[in-house]
Amino acid sequence: MKAILVIADGMADRPVKELDMKTPLEASHKPTLNQLAKTGVCGIIDPISPGRPPGSDTATLALLGYDALKVYSGRGALEALGLGVTVSKGDIAFRCNFATANKDLVVLDRRAGRIATEEAAKLAESLQKIRLEKPVRTSFLFKNTIQHRAVLVLRGPGWSTAISDSDPGEVGERVQEIRPLGKSRNAVLTAKVVNELSSEFRRVLENHPVNRNRIEQGEPPANIILCRGAGTVPQIEPLSKIYRINAACVGATALVKGVCKAAGMELIHVSGATGTFQTDYLAKAKMAAQALEQCDFVLLHVKAPDVASHDRNVRQKIEAIERIDNMLSHLLKNVDISSVCVAVTADHTTSVLTGRHEGDPVPIVIAGSNVRRDDVAEFGERSCAKGGLNRIRGLDLMPLLMNLIGKTRIFGA
Amino acid sequence: MKAILVIADGMADRPVKELDMKTPLEASHKPTLNQLAKTGVCGIIDPISPGRPPGSDTATLALLGYDALKVYSGRGALEALGLGVTVSKGDIAFRCNFATANKDLVVLDRRAGRIATEEAAKLAESLQKIRLEKPVRTSFLFKNTIQHRAVLVLRGPGWSTAISDSDPGEVGERVQEIRPLGKSRNAVLTAKVVNELSSEFRRVLENHPVNRNRIEQGEPPANIILCRGAGTVPQIEPLSKIYRINAACVGATALVKGVCKAAGMELIHVSGATGTFQTDYLAKAKMAAQALEQCDFVLLHVKAPDVASHDRNVRQKIEAIERIDNMLSHLLKNVDISSVCVAVTADHTTSVLTGRHEGDPVPIVIAGSNVRRDDVAEFGERSCAKGGLNRIRGLDLMPLLMNLIGKTRIFGA
């Protein structure tokens, strides 16, 4: 027996007035999800704990069976891992933005006009040439990824994640000086180094030909690097060791891929998977079905519903869910349900009303030959709450799936 | 108020094709269990945690209210306790089998042809005469129990349970040398002593008149002792201290009796209770009802459904459940339900398809004058999932029962 877990990012939601107090999931046309609900066992999941809004990183850690409250060690290293950057034990990584600030360091654009990836690459190349000798000689990696996004890794040991962000999070606010949170010597040093590096970055960016050209073209210059989410790689046992399985991830979002990498999963590249609404859903379904031939467990992650939710776009969220339903229909045609356990859930609730992650539970369905099928006939936040799984925690899902496919070990005699 | 907890070992199961995707419990005729469901409150229990398959030892510890993940310390000492052997703090005990091996120490029969208890007793008597002086002078107890079963207790202190088993678990495999798990001095010494003792056992068994006679009769000689499940007595507070109750156990299985003994419960002997399918169900019901006259809490354990499940015998499992239903009917005739809270559950799921303990939840019903009766009308894995108790953990059950009979203390003011 094998298992596939489909995570529709931010798919769960709250009742929406313009949908007659249905949620986007409830209001969508989703024959495949409903069919899964009819043949499977349903329930609701608190990804972390009731009422606690998770990030996609902590929720994915939990859905893979880890106790995120204990093992989560910041976003930066996970995102870097997902981007293919090597982050070793002792290293500390940051999620960075190319951004635009005025001379008083007030942020004017947190994404530097969503600068083109090619331009960002040229800037990153110049930043990587910096040699930092004060306050300590520092080995670092600065790498741009897509558009304004980048990662910074300080090679360890000796660093601390107990520091604040330089990213103020809002336009119109000043770039923050990074401060140690607490008095540890490592935190004080880390804050000093990142502040020093940030000011070197500013110096190089200010007169960079790319930025001079952008100003000429009337585009906001990428004249500052904002850092946030200082993190180390979580020290977790790989899934292969815990359950003696081969596991793979099909997904495009760096953060989720990073979590999967940390869990020792193989990352499968899908050309056409973009982590956006326009992602190639069917290519993902195909790759996931193929991966299942080699692996015991596949995680298939789709970012689209979360993007629509953050944009407060109800119609697009419904359409994303309907495309996922269609993706599942293709997946099920290529998977032998008698030997594969299929689970579908969301990593968290993202409200199209608030545009934020919320702490409401998410629906879950598990279909497969071993499940105690219940009488839930529709896949939705409320219908699943009446299901045979009742209410479980995110970290309980993986043991449940592994139990259904015979990959758990007895505790006791 | 008093309480009785009936544990039907391994009664819960998964849907079975030949039963039209019902579970054996769902497919069985069980008027008394259904009547209890109708008058009580139902739910499902994860004995340890969702998806985690428990042994009968860890599950019973949990159902008695203990955190098995914290207090469980191996099978051997519990089984020895249940057999009436004194195991003190510092002692270490093993579950042993009389077995048959060839001269290359490949196991030919893990039960030495299910050797008669009388023959095993003669062998055990000879083994107990061994004096071990190397690598250290060792005081031990070797006791046969029923057929091929036996226990070995090393008198402490100075031992460690962090050692591997000599029992390979499978016919056709070589007897394993016991290895220390880790580098602790006590583990290294314990492994050495048990290996030395095992080879002394072999020496005595090889030319023993009992075995010479077995070979003459064409029966497999009991020429080797297999050891497994090194354990110490769990350090737990007795139920009498936690809840200020008198508690007793009616059951025949050594492992479960051992858990009850460790919890400070009185063990009640039932002549005719065998721990097998042929056990005297009505004698057990009678003894449990009698015990309730003296005690606040009685645990009534029936092994039969688990035995049938391990044998993958669907029909026998259904019959065992129906006999338990009949047993309950007799019990209820002899118990005043207005002053006794009656709970029925299983310690774990044992699948008739896999023949193994599985991590699926088990159904629970609690009937009694104080319960918030729900509208569940049938006792089954799925019907109970809709009950008023929802989904709880094994270690929550005992506090719930004690609460219903007024034996809990307020936390706070």
PDB file of C-alpha atoms in Angstrom, chain A residues 155-291:
ATOM      1  CA  ARG A 155      27.784  30.072   7.238  1.00  0.00           C
ATOM      2  CA  GLY A 156      28.072  28.941  10.823  1.00  0.00           C
ATOM      3  CA  PRO A 157      28.568  28.059  13.544  1.00  0.00           C
ATOM      4  CA  GLY A 158      28.195  30.875  16.039  1.00  0.00           C
ATOM      5  CA  TRP A 159      24.940  32.502  14.879  1.00  0.00           C
ATOM      6  CA  SER A 160      21.588  32.916  16.584  1.00  0.00           C
ATOM      7  CA  THR A 161      18.052  33.211  15.174  1.00  0.00           C
ATOM      8  CA  ALA A 162      17.015  35.269  18.202  1.00  0.00           C
ATOM      9  CA  ILE A 163      17.138  38.538  16.263  1.00  0.00           C
ATOM     10  CA  SER A 164      14.507  40.881  14.824  1.00  0.00           C
ATOM     11  CA  ASP A 165      13.810  41.483  11.104  1.00  0.00           C
ATOM     12  CA  SER A 166      15.037  44.474   9.124  1.00  0.00           C
ATOM     13  CA  ASP A 167      11.913  44.204   6.948  1.00  0.00           C
ATOM     14  CA  PRO A 168       9.271  46.508   8.512  1.00  0.00           C
ATOM     15  CA  GLY A 169       6.564  44.556   6.633  1.00  0.00           C
ATOM     16  CA  GLU A 170       4.751  47.712   5.507  1.00  0.00           C
ATOM     17  CA  VAL A 171       5.344  50.441   2.955  1.00  0.00           C
ATOM     18  CA  GLY A 172       5.892  53.855   4.567  1.00  0.00           C
ATOM     19  CA  GLU A 173       7.789  52.421   7.533  1.00  0.00           C
ATOM     20  CA  ARG A 174      11.512  52.797   8.088  1.00  0.00           C
ATOM     21  CA  VAL A 175      13.845  49.871   7.493  1.00  0.00           C
ATOM     22  CA  GLN A 176      14.464  48.423  10.930  1.00  0.00           C
ATOM     23  CA  GLU A 177      17.821  48.019  12.516  1.00  0.00           C
ATOM     24  CA  ILE A 178      18.163  44.353  13.422  1.00  0.00           C
ATOM     25  CA  ARG A 179      18.197  43.885  17.196  1.00  0.00           C
ATOM     26  CA  PRO A 180      19.161  40.875  19.291  1.00  0.00           C
ATOM     27  CA  LEU A 181      16.131  39.396  21.074  1.00  0.00           C
ATOM     28  CA  GLY A 182      17.628  38.728  24.449  1.00  0.00           C
ATOM     29  CA  LYS A 183      21.215  39.051  25.564  1.00  0.00           C
ATOM     30  CA  SER A 184      22.956  36.000  24.124  1.00  0.00           C
ATOM     31  CA  ARG A 185      26.393  36.838  22.740  1.00  0.00           C
ATOM     32  CA  ASN A 186      25.594  34.999  19.508  1.00  0.00           C
ATOM     33  CA  ALA A 187      22.410  37.041  18.992  1.00  0.00           C
ATOM     34  CA  VAL A 188      24.271  40.311  19.571  1.00  0.00           C
ATOM     35  CA  LEU A 189      26.949  39.277  17.081  1.00  0.00           C
ATOM     36  CA  THR A 190      24.432  38.045  14.493  1.00  0.00           C
ATOM     37  CA  ALA A 191      22.483  41.324  14.624  1.00  0.00           C
ATOM     38  CA  LYS A 192      25.704  43.327  14.207  1.00  0.00           C
ATOM     39  CA  VAL A 193      26.845  41.241  11.242  1.00  0.00           C
ATOM     40  CA  VAL A 194      23.518  41.414   9.396  1.00  0.00           C
ATOM     41  CA  ASN A 195      23.290  45.185   9.990  1.00  0.00           C
ATOM     42  CA  GLU A 196      26.827  45.613   8.686  1.00  0.00           C
ATOM     43  CA  LEU A 197      26.143  43.397   5.691  1.00  0.00           C
ATOM     44  CA  SER A 198      22.891  45.272   4.964  1.00  0.00           C
ATOM     45  CA  SER A 199      24.733  48.572   4.892  1.00  0.00           C
ATOM     46  CA  GLU A 200      27.389  47.093   2.552  1.00  0.00           C
ATOM     47  CA  PHE A 201      24.530  45.846   0.350  1.00  0.00           C
ATOM     48  CA  ARG A 202      23.088  49.396   0.267  1.00  0.00           C
ATOM     49  CA  ARG A 203      26.466  50.846  -0.687  1.00  0.00           C
ATOM     50  CA  VAL A 204      26.851  48.433  -3.630  1.00  0.00           C
ATOM     51  CA  LEU A 205      23.236  48.733  -4.791  1.00  0.00           C
ATOM     52  CA  GLU A 206      23.122  52.532  -4.709  1.00  0.00           C
ATOM     53  CA  ASN A 207      25.349  53.118  -7.696  1.00  0.00           C
ATOM     54  CA  HIS A 208      24.819  49.833  -9.469  1.00  0.00           C
ATOM     55  CA  PRO A 209      24.346  50.141 -13.269  1.00  0.00           C
ATOM     56  CA  VAL A 210      21.148  48.055 -13.048  1.00  0.00           C
ATOM     57  CA  ASN A 211      19.622  50.564 -10.658  1.00  0.00           C
ATOM     58  CA  ARG A 212      20.880  53.608 -12.586  1.00  0.00           C
ATOM     59  CA  ASN A 213      19.149  52.093 -15.605  1.00  0.00           C
ATOM     60  CA  ARG A 214      15.933  51.429 -13.667  1.00  0.00           C
ATOM     61  CA  ILE A 215      15.802  55.026 -12.473  1.00  0.00           C
ATOM     62  CA  GLU A 216      16.279  56.184 -16.053  1.00  0.00           C
ATOM     63  CA  GLN A 217      13.369  53.963 -17.102  1.00  0.00           C
ATOM     64  CA  GLY A 218      11.223  55.418 -14.324  1.00  0.00           C
ATOM     65  CA  GLU A 219      11.265  52.185 -12.356  1.00  0.00           C
ATOM     66  CA  PRO A 220      11.894  51.973  -8.610  1.00  0.00           C
ATOM     67  CA  PRO A 221      15.530  51.055  -7.923  1.00  0.00           C
ATOM     68  CA  ALA A 222      16.283  47.907  -5.897  1.00  0.00           C
ATOM     69  CA  ASN A 223      18.431  49.903  -3.539  1.00  0.00           C
ATOM     70  CA  ILE A 224      17.954  47.957  -0.331  1.00  0.00           C
ATOM     71  CA  ILE A 225      17.815  44.363   0.918  1.00  0.00           C
ATOM     72  CA  LEU A 226      15.147  43.602   3.515  1.00  0.00           C
ATOM     73  CA  CYS A 227      15.818  40.551   5.712  1.00  0.00           C
ATOM     74  CA  ARG A 228      13.321  38.513   7.684  1.00  0.00           C
ATOM     75  CA  GLY A 229      12.637  35.066   9.131  1.00  0.00           C
ATOM     76  CA  ALA A 230      16.095  34.172  10.455  1.00  0.00           C
ATOM     77  CA  GLY A 231      16.101  30.406  10.601  1.00  0.00           C
ATOM     78  CA  THR A 232      18.134  27.264  10.906  1.00  0.00           C
ATOM     79  CA  VAL A 233      17.390  23.864   9.414  1.00  0.00           C
ATOM     80  CA  PRO A 234      15.047  21.999  11.797  1.00  0.00           C
ATOM     81  CA  GLN A 235      16.723  18.981  13.363  1.00  0.00           C
ATOM     82  CA  ILE A 236      14.193  16.323  12.431  1.00  0.00           C
ATOM     83  CA  GLU A 237      14.409  12.641  11.576  1.00  0.00           C
ATOM     84  CA  PRO A 238      13.739  11.962   7.910  1.00  0.00           C
ATOM     85  CA  LEU A 239      10.465  10.219   7.025  1.00  0.00           C
ATOM     86  CA  SER A 240      12.527   7.384   5.556  1.00  0.00           C
ATOM     87  CA  LYS A 241      13.856   6.630   9.018  1.00  0.00           C
ATOM     88  CA  ILE A 242      10.643   7.140  10.990  1.00  0.00           C
ATOM     89  CA  TYR A 243       8.402   5.048   8.745  1.00  0.00           C
ATOM     90  CA  ARG A 244      10.924   3.235   6.523  1.00  0.00           C
ATOM     91  CA  ILE A 245       9.384   4.750   3.383  1.00  0.00           C
ATOM     92  CA  ASN A 246      10.529   6.474   0.209  1.00  0.00           C
ATOM     93  CA  ALA A 247       8.847   9.879   0.086  1.00  0.00           C
ATOM     94  CA  ALA A 248       8.671  12.582  -2.571  1.00  0.00           C
ATOM     95  CA  CYS A 249       7.165  16.030  -2.963  1.00  0.00           C
ATOM     96  CA  VAL A 250       5.509  17.510  -6.039  1.00  0.00           C
ATOM     97  CA  GLY A 251       5.184  21.257  -5.511  1.00  0.00           C
ATOM     98  CA  ALA A 252       6.509  24.592  -6.655  1.00  0.00           C
ATOM     99  CA  THR A 253       6.558  26.730  -3.509  1.00  0.00           C
ATOM    100  CA  ALA A 254      10.065  27.084  -2.103  1.00  0.00           C
ATOM    101  CA  LEU A 255       8.923  27.132   1.512  1.00  0.00           C
ATOM    102  CA  VAL A 256       6.963  23.871   1.215  1.00  0.00           C
ATOM    103  CA  LYS A 257       9.714  22.251  -0.830  1.00  0.00           C
ATOM    104  CA  GLY A 258      12.157  23.266   1.883  1.00  0.00           C
ATOM    105  CA  VAL A 259      10.062  21.563   4.569  1.00  0.00           C
ATOM    106  CA  CYS A 260       9.943  18.420   2.420  1.00  0.00           C
ATOM    107  CA  LYS A 261      13.704  18.593   1.862  1.00  0.00           C
ATOM    108  CA  ALA A 262      14.251  18.891   5.612  1.00  0.00           C
ATOM    109  CA  ALA A 263      12.062  15.783   6.010  1.00  0.00           C
ATOM    110  CA  GLY A 264      14.388  13.939   3.658  1.00  0.00           C
ATOM    111  CA  MET A 265      11.891  13.790   0.797  1.00  0.00           C
ATOM    112  CA  GLU A 266      12.846  13.800  -2.846  1.00  0.00           C
ATOM    113  CA  LEU A 267      11.830  17.038  -4.610  1.00  0.00           C
ATOM    114  CA  ILE A 268      10.285  16.369  -7.991  1.00  0.00           C
ATOM    115  CA  HIS A 269      10.496  19.134 -10.552  1.00  0.00           C
ATOM    116  CA  VAL A 270       7.381  19.742 -12.636  1.00  0.00           C
ATOM    117  CA  SER A 271       7.866  22.002 -15.629  1.00  0.00           C
ATOM    118  CA  GLY A 272       4.828  24.229 -15.696  1.00  0.00           C
ATOM    119  CA  ALA A 273       4.317  24.206 -11.922  1.00  0.00           C
ATOM    120  CA  THR A 274       4.692  27.828 -10.853  1.00  0.00           C
ATOM    121  CA  GLY A 275       3.198  28.164  -7.396  1.00  0.00           C
ATOM    122  CA  THR A 276       0.651  30.565  -8.853  1.00  0.00           C
ATOM    123  CA  PHE A 277      -2.967  30.436 -10.033  1.00  0.00           C
ATOM    124  CA  GLN A 278      -1.752  29.691 -13.585  1.00  0.00           C
ATOM    125  CA  THR A 279       0.152  26.593 -12.516  1.00  0.00           C
ATOM    126  CA  ASP A 280      -0.107  23.481 -14.713  1.00  0.00           C
ATOM    127  CA  TYR A 281      -2.455  21.410 -12.555  1.00  0.00           C
ATOM    128  CA  LEU A 282      -2.553  18.427 -14.871  1.00  0.00           C
ATOM    129  CA  ALA A 283       1.229  18.230 -15.171  1.00  0.00           C
ATOM    130  CA  LYS A 284       1.327  18.053 -11.385  1.00  0.00           C
ATOM    131  CA  ALA A 285      -1.249  15.262 -11.278  1.00  0.00           C
ATOM    132  CA  LYS A 286       0.740  13.331 -13.858  1.00  0.00           C
ATOM    133  CA  MET A 287       4.044  13.743 -12.031  1.00  0.00           C
ATOM    134  CA  ALA A 288       2.465  12.766  -8.707  1.00  0.00           C
ATOM    135  CA  ALA A 289       1.004   9.583 -10.206  1.00  0.00           C
ATOM    136  CA  GLN A 290       4.392   8.777 -11.739  1.00  0.00           C
ATOM    137  CA  ALA A 291       6.167   9.452  -8.453  1.00  0.00           C
TER     138      ALA A 291
END
